[in-house]
PDB file of C-alpha atoms in Angstrom:
ATOM      1  CA  UNK T 118     253.694 -47.976 165.717  1.00  0.00           C
ATOM      2  CA  UNK T 119     254.555 -47.562 162.065  1.00  0.00           C
ATOM      3  CA  UNK T 120     252.916 -45.682 159.218  1.00  0.00           C
ATOM      4  CA  UNK T 121     251.834 -48.889 157.480  1.00  0.00           C
ATOM      5  CA  UNK T 122     249.880 -50.067 160.503  1.00  0.00           C
ATOM      6  CA  UNK T 123     248.191 -46.676 160.854  1.00  0.00           C
ATOM      7  CA  UNK T 124     247.207 -46.805 157.175  1.00  0.00           C
ATOM      8  CA  UNK T 125     245.599 -50.221 157.651  1.00  0.00           C
ATOM      9  CA  UNK T 126     243.778 -49.032 160.777  1.00  0.00           C
ATOM     10  CA  UNK T 127     242.650 -45.882 158.941  1.00  0.00           C
ATOM     11  CA  UNK T 128     241.326 -47.926 156.004  1.00  0.00           C
ATOM     12  CA  UNK T 129     239.366 -50.196 158.326  1.00  0.00           C
ATOM     13  CA  UNK T 130     237.918 -47.217 160.210  1.00  0.00           C
ATOM     14  CA  UNK T 131     236.909 -45.556 156.942  1.00  0.00           C
ATOM     15  CA  UNK T 132     235.221 -48.774 155.792  1.00  0.00           C
ATOM     16  CA  UNK T 133     233.067 -48.754 158.937  1.00  0.00           C
ATOM     17  CA  UNK T 134     232.227 -45.090 158.327  1.00  0.00           C
ATOM     18  CA  UNK T 135     231.038 -46.057 154.846  1.00  0.00           C
ATOM     19  CA  UNK T 136     228.792 -48.703 156.417  1.00  0.00           C
ATOM     20  CA  UNK T 137     227.407 -46.086 158.793  1.00  0.00           C
ATOM     21  CA  UNK T 138     226.771 -43.723 155.878  1.00  0.00           C
ATOM     22  CA  UNK T 139     224.731 -46.445 154.150  1.00  0.00           C
ATOM     23  CA  UNK T 140     222.621 -46.835 157.285  1.00  0.00           C
ATOM     24  CA  UNK T 141     222.114 -43.065 157.474  1.00  0.00           C
ATOM     25  CA  UNK T 142     221.197 -42.915 153.783  1.00  0.00           C
ATOM     26  CA  UNK T 143     218.628 -45.688 154.237  1.00  0.00           C
ATOM     27  CA  UNK T 144     216.823 -43.698 156.913  1.00  0.00           C
ATOM     28  CA  UNK T 145     217.086 -40.472 154.923  1.00  0.00           C
ATOM     29  CA  UNK T 146     215.697 -42.120 151.771  1.00  0.00           C
ATOM     30  CA  UNK T 147     212.664 -43.254 153.756  1.00  0.00           C
ATOM     31  CA  UNK T 148     212.178 -39.697 155.149  1.00  0.00           C
ATOM     32  CA  UNK T 149     212.600 -40.996 158.687  1.00  0.00           C
ATOM     33  CA  UNK T 150     214.201 -37.741 159.860  1.00  0.00           C
ATOM     34  CA  UNK T 151     211.065 -35.824 158.923  1.00  0.00           C
ATOM     35  CA  UNK T 152     208.957 -35.390 162.067  1.00  0.00           C
ATOM     36  CA  UNK T 153     205.687 -35.507 160.101  1.00  0.00           C
ATOM     37  CA  UNK T 154     206.650 -38.791 158.427  1.00  0.00           C
ATOM     38  CA  UNK T 155     207.782 -40.222 161.735  1.00  0.00           C
ATOM     39  CA  UNK T 156     204.531 -39.256 163.454  1.00  0.00           C
ATOM     40  CA  UNK T 157     202.587 -41.080 160.730  1.00  0.00           C
ATOM     41  CA  UNK T 158     204.781 -44.182 160.925  1.00  0.00           C
ATOM     42  CA  UNK T 159     205.515 -44.443 164.635  1.00  0.00           C
ATOM     43  CA  UNK T 160     202.605 -46.795 165.234  1.00  0.00           C
ATOM     44  CA  UNK T 161     203.763 -49.132 162.455  1.00  0.00           C
ATOM     45  CA  UNK T 162     205.377 -52.095 164.185  1.00  0.00           C
ATOM     46  CA  UNK T 163     207.304 -53.039 161.040  1.00  0.00           C
ATOM     47  CA  UNK T 164     208.815 -49.552 160.692  1.00  0.00           C
ATOM     48  CA  UNK T 165     209.857 -49.483 164.347  1.00  0.00           C
ATOM     49  CA  UNK T 166     211.539 -52.875 163.952  1.00  0.00           C
ATOM     50  CA  UNK T 167     213.315 -51.774 160.775  1.00  0.00           C
ATOM     51  CA  UNK T 168     214.591 -48.549 162.310  1.00  0.00           C
ATOM     52  CA  UNK T 169     215.594 -50.443 165.446  1.00  0.00           C
ATOM     53  CA  UNK T 170     217.591 -52.846 163.304  1.00  0.00           C
ATOM     54  CA  UNK T 171     219.400 -49.942 161.646  1.00  0.00           C
ATOM     55  CA  UNK T 172     220.287 -48.477 165.042  1.00  0.00           C
ATOM     56  CA  UNK T 173     221.499 -51.912 166.147  1.00  0.00           C
ATOM     57  CA  UNK T 174     223.729 -52.079 163.057  1.00  0.00           C
ATOM     58  CA  UNK T 175     224.931 -48.529 163.657  1.00  0.00           C
ATOM     59  CA  UNK T 176     226.205 -49.222 167.136  1.00  0.00           C
ATOM     60  CA  UNK T 177     227.714 -52.509 165.959  1.00  0.00           C
ATOM     61  CA  UNK T 178     229.731 -50.549 163.374  1.00  0.00           C
ATOM     62  CA  UNK T 179     230.757 -48.027 166.040  1.00  0.00           C
ATOM     63  CA  UNK T 180     231.867 -50.814 168.342  1.00  0.00           C
ATOM     64  CA  UNK T 181     233.777 -52.439 165.469  1.00  0.00           C
ATOM     65  CA  UNK T 182     235.775 -49.212 165.185  1.00  0.00           C
ATOM     66  CA  UNK T 183     236.378 -49.188 168.922  1.00  0.00           C
ATOM     67  CA  UNK T 184     237.661 -52.761 168.756  1.00  0.00           C
ATOM     68  CA  UNK T 185     240.046 -51.869 165.924  1.00  0.00           C
ATOM     69  CA  UNK T 186     241.592 -49.119 168.054  1.00  0.00           C
ATOM     70  CA  UNK T 187     241.547 -51.114 171.294  1.00  0.00           C
ATOM     71  CA  UNK T 188     243.214 -54.201 169.810  1.00  0.00           C
ATOM     72  CA  UNK T 189     245.647 -52.565 167.410  1.00  0.00           C
ATOM     73  CA  UNK T 190     246.696 -49.427 169.259  1.00  0.00           C
ATOM     74  CA  UNK T 191     245.795 -49.814 172.927  1.00  0.00           C
ATOM     75  CA  UNK T 192     246.613 -53.505 173.068  1.00  0.00           C
ATOM     76  CA  UNK T 193     243.733 -53.944 175.517  1.00  0.00           C
ATOM     77  CA  UNK T 194     240.096 -54.971 175.161  1.00  0.00           C
ATOM     78  CA  UNK T 195     237.864 -54.797 178.236  1.00  0.00           C
ATOM     79  CA  UNK T 196     236.126 -57.980 179.306  1.00  0.00           C
ATOM     80  CA  UNK T 197     233.407 -58.941 181.738  1.00  0.00           C
ATOM     81  CA  UNK T 198     229.773 -58.009 182.057  1.00  0.00           C
ATOM     82  CA  UNK T 199     230.295 -54.267 181.496  1.00  0.00           C
ATOM     83  CA  UNK T 200     232.802 -54.489 178.628  1.00  0.00           C
ATOM     84  CA  UNK T 201     230.615 -52.554 176.157  1.00  0.00           C
ATOM     85  CA  UNK T 202     230.399 -49.547 178.482  1.00  0.00           C
ATOM     86  CA  UNK T 203     234.069 -49.830 179.457  1.00  0.00           C
ATOM     87  CA  UNK T 204     235.078 -49.879 175.780  1.00  0.00           C
ATOM     88  CA  UNK T 205     233.024 -46.728 175.149  1.00  0.00           C
ATOM     89  CA  UNK T 206     234.752 -45.062 178.107  1.00  0.00           C
ATOM     90  CA  UNK T 207     238.178 -46.225 176.907  1.00  0.00           C
ATOM     91  CA  UNK T 208     237.612 -44.656 173.491  1.00  0.00           C
ATOM     92  CA  UNK T 209     236.773 -41.293 175.040  1.00  0.00           C
ATOM     93  CA  UNK T 210     240.089 -41.117 176.907  1.00  0.00           C
ATOM     94  CA  UNK T 211     243.476 -40.230 175.455  1.00  0.00           C
ATOM     95  CA  UNK T 212     246.161 -42.812 176.206  1.00  0.00           C
ATOM     96  CA  UNK T 213     249.299 -40.917 177.109  1.00  0.00           C
ATOM     97  CA  UNK T 214     252.155 -41.676 174.769  1.00  0.00           C
ATOM     98  CA  UNK T 215     249.956 -43.880 172.564  1.00  0.00           C
ATOM     99  CA  UNK T 216     246.978 -42.063 171.092  1.00  0.00           C
ATOM    100  CA  UNK T 217     244.538 -39.164 171.426  1.00  0.00           C
ATOM    101  CA  UNK T 218     240.948 -39.808 172.466  1.00  0.00           C
ATOM    102  CA  UNK T 219     239.111 -41.602 169.674  1.00  0.00           C
ATOM    103  CA  UNK T 220     235.816 -39.809 170.385  1.00  0.00           C
ATOM    104  CA  UNK T 221     234.981 -36.610 172.229  1.00  0.00           C
ATOM    105  CA  UNK T 222     232.723 -36.308 175.269  1.00  0.00           C
ATOM    106  CA  UNK T 223     229.688 -35.172 173.276  1.00  0.00           C
ATOM    107  CA  UNK T 224     230.017 -38.181 170.996  1.00  0.00           C
ATOM    108  CA  UNK T 225     230.357 -40.490 173.990  1.00  0.00           C
ATOM    109  CA  UNK T 226     227.074 -39.227 175.440  1.00  0.00           C
ATOM    110  CA  UNK T 227     225.207 -39.636 172.158  1.00  0.00           C
ATOM    111  CA  UNK T 228     226.713 -43.034 171.403  1.00  0.00           C
ATOM    112  CA  UNK T 229     225.873 -44.266 174.883  1.00  0.00           C
ATOM    113  CA  UNK T 230     222.190 -43.876 174.038  1.00  0.00           C
ATOM    114  CA  UNK T 231     222.650 -46.162 171.024  1.00  0.00           C
ATOM    115  CA  UNK T 232     224.662 -48.630 173.098  1.00  0.00           C
ATOM    116  CA  UNK T 233     221.839 -48.843 175.601  1.00  0.00           C
ATOM    117  CA  UNK T 234     219.256 -49.207 172.859  1.00  0.00           C
ATOM    118  CA  UNK T 235     221.179 -52.006 171.164  1.00  0.00           C
ATOM    119  CA  UNK T 236     221.175 -53.952 174.430  1.00  0.00           C
ATOM    120  CA  UNK T 237     217.404 -53.523 174.717  1.00  0.00           C
ATOM    121  CA  UNK T 238     216.853 -54.340 171.040  1.00  0.00           C
ATOM    122  CA  UNK T 239     218.696 -57.636 171.433  1.00  0.00           C
ATOM    123  CA  UNK T 240     216.737 -58.634 174.510  1.00  0.00           C
ATOM    124  CA  UNK T 241     213.090 -57.798 173.811  1.00  0.00           C
ATOM    125  CA  UNK T 242     210.517 -58.681 171.212  1.00  0.00           C
ATOM    126  CA  UNK T 243     210.259 -56.098 168.448  1.00  0.00           C
ATOM    127  CA  UNK T 244     206.596 -55.453 169.177  1.00  0.00           C
ATOM    128  CA  UNK T 245     207.706 -54.050 172.540  1.00  0.00           C
ATOM    129  CA  UNK T 246     209.806 -51.249 171.021  1.00  0.00           C
ATOM    130  CA  UNK T 247     208.796 -47.847 172.316  1.00  0.00           C
ATOM    131  CA  UNK T 248     208.006 -45.287 169.583  1.00  0.00           C
ATOM    132  CA  UNK T 249     209.270 -42.473 171.835  1.00  0.00           C
ATOM    133  CA  UNK T 250     212.676 -44.127 172.148  1.00  0.00           C
ATOM    134  CA  UNK T 251     212.944 -44.630 168.387  1.00  0.00           C
ATOM    135  CA  UNK T 252     211.907 -40.986 167.864  1.00  0.00           C
ATOM    136  CA  UNK T 253     214.596 -39.801 170.282  1.00  0.00           C
ATOM    137  CA  UNK T 254     217.282 -41.845 168.523  1.00  0.00           C
ATOM    138  CA  UNK T 255     216.142 -40.591 165.115  1.00  0.00           C
ATOM    139  CA  UNK T 256     216.414 -37.064 166.478  1.00  0.00           C
ATOM    140  CA  UNK T 257     220.025 -37.484 167.620  1.00  0.00           C
ATOM    141  CA  UNK T 258     221.222 -39.866 164.893  1.00  0.00           C
ATOM    142  CA  UNK T 259     222.360 -37.172 162.395  1.00  0.00           C
ATOM    143  CA  UNK T 260     224.390 -35.423 165.109  1.00  0.00           C
ATOM    144  CA  UNK T 261     225.866 -38.707 166.339  1.00  0.00           C
ATOM    145  CA  UNK T 262     226.933 -39.663 162.808  1.00  0.00           C
ATOM    146  CA  UNK T 263     228.340 -36.201 162.069  1.00  0.00           C
ATOM    147  CA  UNK T 264     230.285 -36.104 165.349  1.00  0.00           C
ATOM    148  CA  UNK T 265     231.647 -39.594 164.783  1.00  0.00           C
ATOM    149  CA  UNK T 266     232.867 -38.736 161.286  1.00  0.00           C
ATOM    150  CA  UNK T 267     234.659 -35.662 162.629  1.00  0.00           C
ATOM    151  CA  UNK T 268     236.131 -37.632 165.537  1.00  0.00           C
ATOM    152  CA  UNK T 269     237.472 -40.377 163.256  1.00  0.00           C
ATOM    153  CA  UNK T 270     238.953 -37.892 160.801  1.00  0.00           C
ATOM    154  CA  UNK T 271     240.620 -35.970 163.643  1.00  0.00           C
ATOM    155  CA  UNK T 272     241.897 -39.208 165.199  1.00  0.00           C
ATOM    156  CA  UNK T 273     243.429 -40.410 161.930  1.00  0.00           C
ATOM    157  CA  UNK T 274     245.094 -37.024 161.321  1.00  0.00           C
ATOM    158  CA  UNK T 275     246.488 -36.897 164.861  1.00  0.00           C
ATOM    159  CA  UNK T 276     247.799 -40.474 164.652  1.00  0.00           C
ATOM    160  CA  UNK T 277     249.529 -39.692 161.360  1.00  0.00           C
ATOM    161  CA  UNK T 278     251.090 -36.602 162.978  1.00  0.00           C
ATOM    162  CA  UNK T 279     252.328 -38.666 165.917  1.00  0.00           C
ATOM    163  CA  UNK T 280     253.954 -41.141 163.533  1.00  0.00           C
ATOM    164  CA  UNK T 281     255.612 -38.345 161.573  1.00  0.00           C
ATOM    165  CA  UNK T 282     256.966 -36.824 164.806  1.00  0.00           C
ATOM    166  CA  UNK T 283     258.378 -40.192 165.887  1.00  0.00           C
ATOM    167  CA  UNK T 284     260.124 -40.593 162.537  1.00  0.00           C
ATOM    168  CA  UNK T 285     261.981 -37.291 162.927  1.00  0.00           C
TER     169      UNK T 285
END
């Protein structure tokens, strides 16, 4: 792999991180990370649907990053009924001679909760969203975003180092 390709991949990953930051900022602006505010709003069907939509978008952005790495570096995208889970697993593993792990184990565990939620969100009516589940995801969202940012930055730096080593 060459430096130019890594730069394109890095730019695309950073663009998705910017999208994730916008989602985070939307929730922060609405004070959704404040437990008191959440307690007041957790019975509001519209709020639950809106927050659910943001979490849906969040995991979509995460999965977009996974696809970028899988297609452009790994050369392999899982398929079949369990491909979303398999892709998450693939991103948590280093590929010997190709790349380091894209995300760490802690990130994988947090992101798996959002993956599961997105599946539910797509397959139920919004009025069936559980306030407790939304509260749990709001609780872990800042950590998930922070971990992901660190993982992506570390991944990009390590990939650039690998390229530099290969050029020597």
